[in-house]
Amino acid sequence: MTIRGAGLRRAKGGMKGFWANLTAHYKKLGGVLLVGHRVEKLESMNNGYMVITRKGTFLARQVVSAIPAENTMTIAPPNIKQILNRYVTRDNDRYESAIVVFLGVPESEVSCQPITHHQLLYDYNLPLGNGNNMFISVSAQGDTDSAPKEYRAVMISTHCKLSEWRHLTEEAYQQKKEDMGKHLINLAKQVYPQLGTNAVLYEVGTPRTYQKYTGRINGTVGGIRQNLQNSNQKAMPHDIGIKNFRMVGDTTWPGLGTVACIVGSKIVADQLLNN
Ligand SMILES: Cc1cc2nc3c(=O)[nH]c(=O)nc-3n(C[C@H](O)[C@H](O)[C@H](O)COP(=O)(O)OP(=O)(O)OC[C@H]3O[C@@H](n4cnc5c(N)ncnc54)[C@H](O)[C@@H]3O)c2cc1C
């Protein structure tokens, strides 16, 4: 499975459109989707698990935790917590996050470019992240699920160190957020010189945003920064040695990113179906 050579595109309606299509297909295949059921506790039972959620309790023969390892630790029974703790402690300083600028702009601000996706590197000699490398994604012309007629949705994203956003005072956080938003828009002006001049929507997402909306502890994005000590055979496996329990997602092998997560989930799904 690879995305190499597949090209870059944006689903109609962005991630919301993608999600609507994906869940519709999943349900058509017979899948059951329960949203808003935040798992608060997982308890071991004789033949499986009790999954206690905000909206009810479920009995499960098998559990696959698709939330990050550090999140799983907050809900799991002690035997699972103990195993996960080894990896989480080892990788504690290797988490990163992202900053994203979301814009709604008049079409004229982006019509100078026929291409809707751009990957920019500002300076080879500067560290990556914080805008030095960044990604710009613009909704397609006519995608009125993403933006009204004659307007376009623009997303600028870059990676950042989690540590730089932690332990800030409220004032320092707000200032950093404002500065970073302006910085990213200025860099994007290399491609779209008028970008943001008359924006009707302007939002900046930071690690705090990801923490709030996804529940990822400290707002981590994209899993663990890999090195020889924590990847491949040394990465967190899907099977951590606990009966009827598996881990998937970007804190497990093969690691960060949507493709890697899909590969991991497919391996686990195949294993469970063949059991
Ligand atoms: C701005 C940005 C740009 C990115 N760019 C790329 C890219 O270009 N290419 C790429 O491959 N990857 C990219 N990524 C990374 C990629 O999105 C992630 O690595 C991937 O989505 C991780 O998937 P996951 O399933 O492990 O975790 P998540 O996508 O974080 O899913 C975990 C889910 O579990 C839910 N959850 C948490 N706690 C609980 C609980 N207790 N009970 C129930 N549900 C819970 C969360 O709400 C969330 O929906 C990017 C990420 C961001 C934010």
PDB file of N, CA and C in Angstrom, residues 26-79:
ATOM      1  N   TYR A  26     -18.912   2.422   5.098  1.00  0.00           N
ATOM      2  CA  TYR A  26     -18.716   1.493   6.219  1.00  0.00           C
ATOM      3  C   TYR A  26     -20.071   0.935   6.692  1.00  0.00           C
ATOM      4  N   LYS A  27     -21.047   1.830   6.782  1.00  0.00           N
ATOM      5  CA  LYS A  27     -22.380   1.395   7.237  1.00  0.00           C
ATOM      6  C   LYS A  27     -23.034   0.480   6.204  1.00  0.00           C
ATOM      7  N   LYS A  28     -22.794   0.791   4.922  1.00  0.00           N
ATOM      8  CA  LYS A  28     -23.348  -0.037   3.852  1.00  0.00           C
ATOM      9  C   LYS A  28     -22.791  -1.463   3.931  1.00  0.00           C
ATOM     10  N   LEU A  29     -21.549  -1.568   4.391  1.00  0.00           N
ATOM     11  CA  LEU A  29     -20.931  -2.891   4.528  1.00  0.00           C
ATOM     12  C   LEU A  29     -21.401  -3.618   5.792  1.00  0.00           C
ATOM     13  N   GLY A  30     -22.231  -2.937   6.583  1.00  0.00           N
ATOM     14  CA  GLY A  30     -22.749  -3.555   7.806  1.00  0.00           C
ATOM     15  C   GLY A  30     -22.057  -3.064   9.072  1.00  0.00           C
ATOM     16  N   GLY A  31     -21.174  -2.105   8.939  1.00  0.00           N
ATOM     17  CA  GLY A  31     -20.464  -1.585  10.114  1.00  0.00           C
ATOM     18  C   GLY A  31     -21.386  -0.780  11.028  1.00  0.00           C
ATOM     19  N   VAL A  32     -21.079  -0.782  12.297  1.00  0.00           N
ATOM     20  CA  VAL A  32     -21.866   0.003  13.257  1.00  0.00           C
ATOM     21  C   VAL A  32     -20.957   1.109  13.809  1.00  0.00           C
ATOM     22  N   LEU A  33     -21.399   2.330  13.684  1.00  0.00           N
ATOM     23  CA  LEU A  33     -20.583   3.463  14.133  1.00  0.00           C
ATOM     24  C   LEU A  33     -21.314   4.188  15.260  1.00  0.00           C
ATOM     25  N   LEU A  34     -20.665   4.309  16.391  1.00  0.00           N
ATOM     26  CA  LEU A  34     -21.261   5.053  17.507  1.00  0.00           C
ATOM     27  C   LEU A  34     -20.383   6.260  17.783  1.00  0.00           C
ATOM     28  N   VAL A  35     -20.896   7.455  17.529  1.00  0.00           N
ATOM     29  CA  VAL A  35     -20.075   8.636  17.794  1.00  0.00           C
ATOM     30  C   VAL A  35     -20.403   9.199  19.182  1.00  0.00           C
ATOM     31  N   GLY A  36     -19.468   9.961  19.712  1.00  0.00           N
ATOM     32  CA  GLY A  36     -19.673  10.584  21.029  1.00  0.00           C
ATOM     33  C   GLY A  36     -19.565   9.604  22.188  1.00  0.00           C
ATOM     34  N   HIS A  37     -19.146   8.374  21.903  1.00  0.00           N
ATOM     35  CA  HIS A  37     -19.004   7.365  22.967  1.00  0.00           C
ATOM     36  C   HIS A  37     -17.569   7.342  23.475  1.00  0.00           C
ATOM     37  N   ARG A  38     -17.128   8.437  24.074  1.00  0.00           N
ATOM     38  CA  ARG A  38     -15.752   8.462  24.600  1.00  0.00           C
ATOM     39  C   ARG A  38     -15.565   7.311  25.593  1.00  0.00           C
ATOM     40  N   VAL A  39     -14.530   6.524  25.393  1.00  0.00           N
ATOM     41  CA  VAL A  39     -14.281   5.404  26.320  1.00  0.00           C
ATOM     42  C   VAL A  39     -13.630   5.952  27.581  1.00  0.00           C
ATOM     43  N   GLU A  40     -14.244   5.653  28.719  1.00  0.00           N
ATOM     44  CA  GLU A  40     -13.716   6.189  29.972  1.00  0.00           C
ATOM     45  C   GLU A  40     -12.937   5.151  30.752  1.00  0.00           C
ATOM     46  N   LYS A  41     -13.269   3.875  30.524  1.00  0.00           N
ATOM     47  CA  LYS A  41     -12.584   2.821  31.268  1.00  0.00           C
ATOM     48  C   LYS A  41     -12.719   1.494  30.550  1.00  0.00           C
ATOM     49  N   LEU A  42     -11.651   0.724  30.635  1.00  0.00           N
ATOM     50  CA  LEU A  42     -11.652  -0.615  30.058  1.00  0.00           C
ATOM     51  C   LEU A  42     -11.345  -1.583  31.185  1.00  0.00           C
ATOM     52  N   GLU A  43     -12.250  -2.544  31.401  1.00  0.00           N
ATOM     53  CA  GLU A  43     -12.009  -3.499  32.497  1.00  0.00           C
ATOM     54  C   GLU A  43     -11.910  -4.906  31.948  1.00  0.00           C
ATOM     55  N   SER A  44     -10.919  -5.679  32.433  1.00  0.00           N
ATOM     56  CA  SER A  44     -10.776  -7.081  31.995  1.00  0.00           C
ATOM     57  C   SER A  44     -11.858  -7.910  32.654  1.00  0.00           C
ATOM     58  N   MET A  45     -12.400  -8.863  31.881  1.00  0.00           N
ATOM     59  CA  MET A  45     -13.355  -9.819  32.440  1.00  0.00           C
ATOM     60  C   MET A  45     -12.859 -11.220  32.067  1.00  0.00           C
ATOM     61  N   ASN A  46     -13.556 -12.245  32.494  1.00  0.00           N
ATOM     62  CA  ASN A  46     -13.114 -13.609  32.198  1.00  0.00           C
ATOM     63  C   ASN A  46     -12.865 -13.845  30.718  1.00  0.00           C
ATOM     64  N   ASN A  47     -13.869 -13.472  29.895  1.00  0.00           N
ATOM     65  CA  ASN A  47     -13.765 -13.786  28.469  1.00  0.00           C
ATOM     66  C   ASN A  47     -13.714 -12.548  27.601  1.00  0.00           C
ATOM     67  N   GLY A  48     -13.123 -11.510  28.062  1.00  0.00           N
ATOM     68  CA  GLY A  48     -13.056 -10.301  27.243  1.00  0.00           C
ATOM     69  C   GLY A  48     -12.938  -9.051  28.101  1.00  0.00           C
ATOM     70  N   TYR A  49     -13.722  -8.048  27.690  1.00  0.00           N
ATOM     71  CA  TYR A  49     -13.578  -6.740  28.335  1.00  0.00           C
ATOM     72  C   TYR A  49     -14.926  -6.065  28.531  1.00  0.00           C
ATOM     73  N   MET A  50     -14.972  -5.194  29.525  1.00  0.00           N
ATOM     74  CA  MET A  50     -16.113  -4.307  29.683  1.00  0.00           C
ATOM     75  C   MET A  50     -15.620  -2.919  29.237  1.00  0.00           C
ATOM     76  N   VAL A  51     -16.293  -2.367  28.231  1.00  0.00           N
ATOM     77  CA  VAL A  51     -15.883  -1.061  27.706  1.00  0.00           C
ATOM     78  C   VAL A  51     -16.875  -0.036  28.227  1.00  0.00           C
ATOM     79  N   ILE A  52     -16.413   0.791  29.137  1.00  0.00           N
ATOM     80  CA  ILE A  52     -17.325   1.766  29.762  1.00  0.00           C
ATOM     81  C   ILE A  52     -17.162   3.107  29.046  1.00  0.00           C
ATOM     82  N   THR A  53     -18.235   3.562  28.398  1.00  0.00           N
ATOM     83  CA  THR A  53     -18.164   4.821  27.648  1.00  0.00           C
ATOM     84  C   THR A  53     -19.071   5.853  28.308  1.00  0.00           C
ATOM     85  N   ARG A  54     -18.929   7.094  27.801  1.00  0.00           N
ATOM     86  CA  ARG A  54     -19.742   8.196  28.318  1.00  0.00           C
ATOM     87  C   ARG A  54     -21.229   7.927  28.096  1.00  0.00           C
ATOM     88  N   LYS A  55     -21.537   7.103  27.081  1.00  0.00           N
ATOM     89  CA  LYS A  55     -22.948   6.886  26.750  1.00  0.00           C
ATOM     90  C   LYS A  55     -23.410   5.459  26.959  1.00  0.00           C
ATOM     91  N   GLY A  56     -22.694   4.689  27.744  1.00  0.00           N
ATOM     92  CA  GLY A  56     -23.145   3.311  27.994  1.00  0.00           C
ATOM     93  C   GLY A  56     -21.985   2.340  28.077  1.00  0.00           C
ATOM     94  N   THR A  57     -22.317   1.122  28.530  1.00  0.00           N
ATOM     95  CA  THR A  57     -21.286   0.096  28.740  1.00  0.00           C
ATOM     96  C   THR A  57     -21.504  -1.044  27.745  1.00  0.00           C
ATOM     97  N   PHE A  58     -20.402  -1.555  27.206  1.00  0.00           N
ATOM     98  CA  PHE A  58     -20.474  -2.612  26.192  1.00  0.00           C
ATOM     99  C   PHE A  58     -19.566  -3.766  26.601  1.00  0.00           C
ATOM    100  N   LEU A  59     -20.010  -4.988  26.295  1.00  0.00           N
ATOM    101  CA  LEU A  59     -19.147  -6.142  26.529  1.00  0.00           C
ATOM    102  C   LEU A  59     -18.459  -6.473  25.219  1.00  0.00           C
ATOM    103  N   ALA A  60     -17.161  -6.764  25.274  1.00  0.00           N
ATOM    104  CA  ALA A  60     -16.420  -7.046  24.040  1.00  0.00           C
ATOM    105  C   ALA A  60     -15.511  -8.254  24.238  1.00  0.00           C
ATOM    106  N   ARG A  61     -15.536  -9.139  23.214  1.00  0.00           N
ATOM    107  CA  ARG A  61     -14.648 -10.302  23.274  1.00  0.00           C
ATOM    108  C   ARG A  61     -13.219  -9.846  22.948  1.00  0.00           C
ATOM    109  N   GLN A  62     -13.129  -8.935  21.975  1.00  0.00           N
ATOM    110  CA  GLN A  62     -11.835  -8.412  21.543  1.00  0.00           C
ATOM    111  C   GLN A  62     -11.861  -6.888  21.661  1.00  0.00           C
ATOM    112  N   VAL A  63     -10.732  -6.299  22.003  1.00  0.00           N
ATOM    113  CA  VAL A  63     -10.644  -4.835  21.956  1.00  0.00           C
ATOM    114  C   VAL A  63      -9.433  -4.442  21.104  1.00  0.00           C
ATOM    115  N   VAL A  64      -9.672  -3.521  20.181  1.00  0.00           N
ATOM    116  CA  VAL A  64      -8.556  -2.925  19.433  1.00  0.00           C
ATOM    117  C   VAL A  64      -8.542  -1.448  19.810  1.00  0.00           C
ATOM    118  N   SER A  65      -7.496  -1.013  20.479  1.00  0.00           N
ATOM    119  CA  SER A  65      -7.439   0.393  20.856  1.00  0.00           C
ATOM    120  C   SER A  65      -6.810   1.186  19.718  1.00  0.00           C
ATOM    121  N   ALA A  66      -7.609   2.085  19.134  1.00  0.00           N
ATOM    122  CA  ALA A  66      -7.120   2.906  18.015  1.00  0.00           C
ATOM    123  C   ALA A  66      -6.817   4.319  18.495  1.00  0.00           C
ATOM    124  N   ILE A  67      -6.664   4.479  19.807  1.00  0.00           N
ATOM    125  CA  ILE A  67      -6.295   5.796  20.329  1.00  0.00           C
ATOM    126  C   ILE A  67      -4.814   5.716  20.746  1.00  0.00           C
ATOM    127  N   PRO A  68      -4.126   6.855  20.841  1.00  0.00           N
ATOM    128  CA  PRO A  68      -2.697   6.801  21.137  1.00  0.00           C
ATOM    129  C   PRO A  68      -2.398   6.022  22.433  1.00  0.00           C
ATOM    130  N   ALA A  69      -1.175   5.485  22.504  1.00  0.00           N
ATOM    131  CA  ALA A  69      -0.795   4.658  23.661  1.00  0.00           C
ATOM    132  C   ALA A  69      -0.986   5.408  24.975  1.00  0.00           C
ATOM    133  N   GLU A  70      -0.597   6.687  24.992  1.00  0.00           N
ATOM    134  CA  GLU A  70      -0.703   7.440  26.254  1.00  0.00           C
ATOM    135  C   GLU A  70      -2.172   7.670  26.637  1.00  0.00           C
ATOM    136  N   ASN A  71      -3.052   7.758  25.653  1.00  0.00           N
ATOM    137  CA  ASN A  71      -4.486   7.858  25.949  1.00  0.00           C
ATOM    138  C   ASN A  71      -5.000   6.506  26.448  1.00  0.00           C
ATOM    139  N   THR A  72      -4.533   5.435  25.806  1.00  0.00           N
ATOM    140  CA  THR A  72      -4.973   4.098  26.209  1.00  0.00           C
ATOM    141  C   THR A  72      -4.598   3.857  27.675  1.00  0.00           C
ATOM    142  N   MET A  73      -3.448   4.377  28.065  1.00  0.00           N
ATOM    143  CA  MET A  73      -3.014   4.185  29.457  1.00  0.00           C
ATOM    144  C   MET A  73      -3.986   4.786  30.471  1.00  0.00           C
ATOM    145  N   THR A  74      -4.681   5.841  30.068  1.00  0.00           N
ATOM    146  CA  THR A  74      -5.595   6.491  31.018  1.00  0.00           C
ATOM    147  C   THR A  74      -6.880   5.701  31.236  1.00  0.00           C
ATOM    148  N   ILE A  75      -7.163   4.725  30.355  1.00  0.00           N
ATOM    149  CA  ILE A  75      -8.421   3.985  30.495  1.00  0.00           C
ATOM    150  C   ILE A  75      -8.213   2.490  30.752  1.00  0.00           C
ATOM    151  N   ALA A  76      -6.976   2.014  30.534  1.00  0.00           N
ATOM    152  CA  ALA A  76      -6.743   0.558  30.510  1.00  0.00           C
ATOM    153  C   ALA A  76      -6.542  -0.039  31.898  1.00  0.00           C
ATOM    154  N   PRO A  77      -6.775  -1.358  32.023  1.00  0.00           N
ATOM    155  CA  PRO A  77      -6.477  -2.035  33.290  1.00  0.00           C
ATOM    156  C   PRO A  77      -4.960  -2.081  33.537  1.00  0.00           C
ATOM    157  N   PRO A  78      -4.519  -2.315  34.807  1.00  0.00           N
ATOM    158  CA  PRO A  78      -3.106  -2.187  35.166  1.00  0.00           C
ATOM    159  C   PRO A  78      -2.149  -3.035  34.328  1.00  0.00           C
ATOM    160  N   ASN A  79      -2.548  -4.260  33.918  1.00  0.00           N
ATOM    161  CA  ASN A  79      -1.602  -5.099  33.155  1.00  0.00           C
ATOM    162  C   ASN A  79      -1.277  -4.479  31.797  1.00  0.00           C
TER     163      ASN A  79
END
